[in-house]
Amino acid sequence: MTSPPPTTVEGSAHSEVQGPATSVFWHECEYGEAEEWQVTLKTAEKRYSELESHLRREHSWQNPEVSATALVAGSAEYLAWIDRTTNN
């Protein structure tokens, strides 16, 4: 995101904001640098598409970086907390 995001996003159990950081990139064949924040959101798999849609809709960029990493293992209590917190 190009500005500090809210600390919670509907559909996520947890959010973590890191930054600002300097991002260096190529966009439309041009070099660019920008101040950015990296946001990590934790949600249940069943809520991912809804959360991605929200992020893409609310982000100021046309094609923001939105990606997912599967959580293959974790404590039963922690995983249950994510499910409870993201259950709508």
PDB file of C-alpha atoms in Angstrom:
ATOM      1  CA  MET A   1       0.000   0.000   0.000  1.00  0.00           C
ATOM      2  CA  THR A   2       1.275   3.479  -0.653  1.00  0.00           C
ATOM      3  CA  SER A   3       0.193   4.908   2.698  1.00  0.00           C
ATOM      4  CA  PRO A   4      -0.083   3.393   6.157  1.00  0.00           C
ATOM      5  CA  PRO A   5      -3.094   1.068   6.126  1.00  0.00           C
ATOM      6  CA  PRO A   6      -5.535   0.601   8.961  1.00  0.00           C
ATOM      7  CA  THR A   7      -4.320  -1.913  11.515  1.00  0.00           C
ATOM      8  CA  THR A   8      -7.270  -4.223  10.912  1.00  0.00           C
ATOM      9  CA  VAL A   9      -8.980  -5.265   7.707  1.00  0.00           C
ATOM     10  CA  GLU A  10     -12.353  -6.967   7.661  1.00  0.00           C
ATOM     11  CA  GLY A  11     -11.848 -10.634   6.874  1.00  0.00           C
ATOM     12  CA  SER A  12      -8.429 -10.863   8.499  1.00  0.00           C
ATOM     13  CA  ALA A  13      -7.655 -12.170  11.966  1.00  0.00           C
ATOM     14  CA  HIS A  14      -4.380 -10.272  12.227  1.00  0.00           C
ATOM     15  CA  SER A  15      -2.504  -7.580  10.382  1.00  0.00           C
ATOM     16  CA  GLU A  16       1.107  -6.547  10.651  1.00  0.00           C
ATOM     17  CA  VAL A  17       2.499  -3.400   9.050  1.00  0.00           C
ATOM     18  CA  GLN A  18       6.210  -3.006   8.320  1.00  0.00           C
ATOM     19  CA  GLY A  19       7.738   0.129   6.943  1.00  0.00           C
ATOM     20  CA  PRO A  20       8.101   2.531   5.516  1.00  0.00           C
ATOM     21  CA  ALA A  21      10.595   0.969   3.135  1.00  0.00           C
ATOM     22  CA  THR A  22      12.058   2.124  -0.148  1.00  0.00           C
ATOM     23  CA  SER A  23      10.741   0.068  -3.034  1.00  0.00           C
ATOM     24  CA  VAL A  24      12.683  -0.090  -6.302  1.00  0.00           C
ATOM     25  CA  PHE A  25      10.834  -1.404  -9.352  1.00  0.00           C
ATOM     26  CA  TRP A  26      10.189  -1.378 -13.082  1.00  0.00           C
ATOM     27  CA  HIS A  27       6.717  -0.231 -14.152  1.00  0.00           C
ATOM     28  CA  GLU A  28       5.637   0.238 -17.766  1.00  0.00           C
ATOM     29  CA  CYS A  29       9.294   0.090 -18.884  1.00  0.00           C
ATOM     30  CA  GLU A  30      10.335   2.831 -16.463  1.00  0.00           C
ATOM     31  CA  TYR A  31      12.471   2.646 -13.342  1.00  0.00           C
ATOM     32  CA  GLY A  32      10.787   3.824 -10.178  1.00  0.00           C
ATOM     33  CA  GLU A  33      11.309   4.244  -6.468  1.00  0.00           C
ATOM     34  CA  ALA A  34       8.611   4.736  -3.866  1.00  0.00           C
ATOM     35  CA  GLU A  35       8.065   4.710  -0.142  1.00  0.00           C
ATOM     36  CA  GLU A  36       5.895   1.706   0.699  1.00  0.00           C
ATOM     37  CA  TRP A  37       4.618  -0.335   3.603  1.00  0.00           C
ATOM     38  CA  GLN A  38       4.451  -4.125   3.608  1.00  0.00           C
ATOM     39  CA  VAL A  39       1.257  -5.481   5.102  1.00  0.00           C
ATOM     40  CA  THR A  40       0.797  -9.085   6.204  1.00  0.00           C
ATOM     41  CA  LEU A  41      -2.786 -10.204   6.791  1.00  0.00           C
ATOM     42  CA  LYS A  42      -3.760 -13.567   8.241  1.00  0.00           C
ATOM     43  CA  THR A  43      -7.061 -15.119   7.250  1.00  0.00           C
ATOM     44  CA  ALA A  44      -8.710 -18.472   6.684  1.00  0.00           C
ATOM     45  CA  GLU A  45      -8.456 -19.980   3.204  1.00  0.00           C
ATOM     46  CA  LYS A  46     -12.228 -19.693   2.782  1.00  0.00           C
ATOM     47  CA  ARG A  47     -11.980 -15.892   3.216  1.00  0.00           C
ATOM     48  CA  TYR A  48      -9.010 -15.277   0.901  1.00  0.00           C
ATOM     49  CA  SER A  49     -10.892 -14.329  -2.269  1.00  0.00           C
ATOM     50  CA  GLU A  50     -13.092 -11.888  -0.345  1.00  0.00           C
ATOM     51  CA  LEU A  51     -10.051 -10.307   1.297  1.00  0.00           C
ATOM     52  CA  GLU A  52      -8.172 -10.067  -2.017  1.00  0.00           C
ATOM     53  CA  SER A  53     -11.179  -8.404  -3.655  1.00  0.00           C
ATOM     54  CA  HIS A  54     -11.336  -5.864  -0.835  1.00  0.00           C
ATOM     55  CA  LEU A  55      -7.618  -5.056  -1.092  1.00  0.00           C
ATOM     56  CA  ARG A  56      -7.722  -4.667  -4.870  1.00  0.00           C
ATOM     57  CA  ARG A  57     -10.835  -2.487  -4.689  1.00  0.00           C
ATOM     58  CA  GLU A  58      -9.452  -0.175  -1.967  1.00  0.00           C
ATOM     59  CA  HIS A  59      -5.828   0.093  -3.121  1.00  0.00           C
ATOM     60  CA  SER A  60      -4.743   3.185  -5.023  1.00  0.00           C
ATOM     61  CA  TRP A  61      -2.744   1.165  -7.557  1.00  0.00           C
ATOM     62  CA  GLN A  62      -4.373  -0.550 -10.527  1.00  0.00           C
ATOM     63  CA  ASN A  63      -2.366  -3.747  -9.975  1.00  0.00           C
ATOM     64  CA  PRO A  64      -1.204  -3.928  -6.339  1.00  0.00           C
ATOM     65  CA  GLU A  65       0.947  -6.784  -5.105  1.00  0.00           C
ATOM     66  CA  VAL A  66      -1.451  -9.195  -3.435  1.00  0.00           C
ATOM     67  CA  SER A  67      -0.211 -12.726  -2.813  1.00  0.00           C
ATOM     68  CA  ALA A  68      -0.919 -15.619  -0.473  1.00  0.00           C
ATOM     69  CA  THR A  69       1.294 -18.074   1.343  1.00  0.00           C
ATOM     70  CA  ALA A  70      -0.300 -21.299   2.539  1.00  0.00           C
ATOM     71  CA  LEU A  71       0.032 -22.095   6.216  1.00  0.00           C
ATOM     72  CA  VAL A  72       0.765 -25.817   6.179  1.00  0.00           C
ATOM     73  CA  ALA A  73       1.042 -26.328   9.931  1.00  0.00           C
ATOM     74  CA  GLY A  74       0.466 -24.497  13.181  1.00  0.00           C
ATOM     75  CA  SER A  75      -0.730 -24.989  16.718  1.00  0.00           C
ATOM     76  CA  ALA A  76      -4.323 -26.173  16.912  1.00  0.00           C
ATOM     77  CA  GLU A  77      -5.210 -23.246  19.182  1.00  0.00           C
ATOM     78  CA  TYR A  78      -3.754 -20.663  16.796  1.00  0.00           C
ATOM     79  CA  LEU A  79      -5.444 -22.125  13.725  1.00  0.00           C
ATOM     80  CA  ALA A  80      -8.754 -22.335  15.609  1.00  0.00           C
ATOM     81  CA  TRP A  81      -8.381 -18.668  16.585  1.00  0.00           C
ATOM     82  CA  ILE A  82      -7.939 -17.673  12.933  1.00  0.00           C
ATOM     83  CA  ASP A  83     -11.041 -19.671  11.985  1.00  0.00           C
ATOM     84  CA  ARG A  84     -13.120 -18.183  14.821  1.00  0.00           C
ATOM     85  CA  THR A  85     -11.958 -14.649  14.153  1.00  0.00           C
ATOM     86  CA  THR A  86     -12.576 -14.764  10.408  1.00  0.00           C
ATOM     87  CA  ASN A  87     -15.867 -16.661  10.549  1.00  0.00           C
ATOM     88  CA  ASN A  88     -18.670 -14.480   9.223  1.00  0.00           C
TER      89      ASN A  88
END
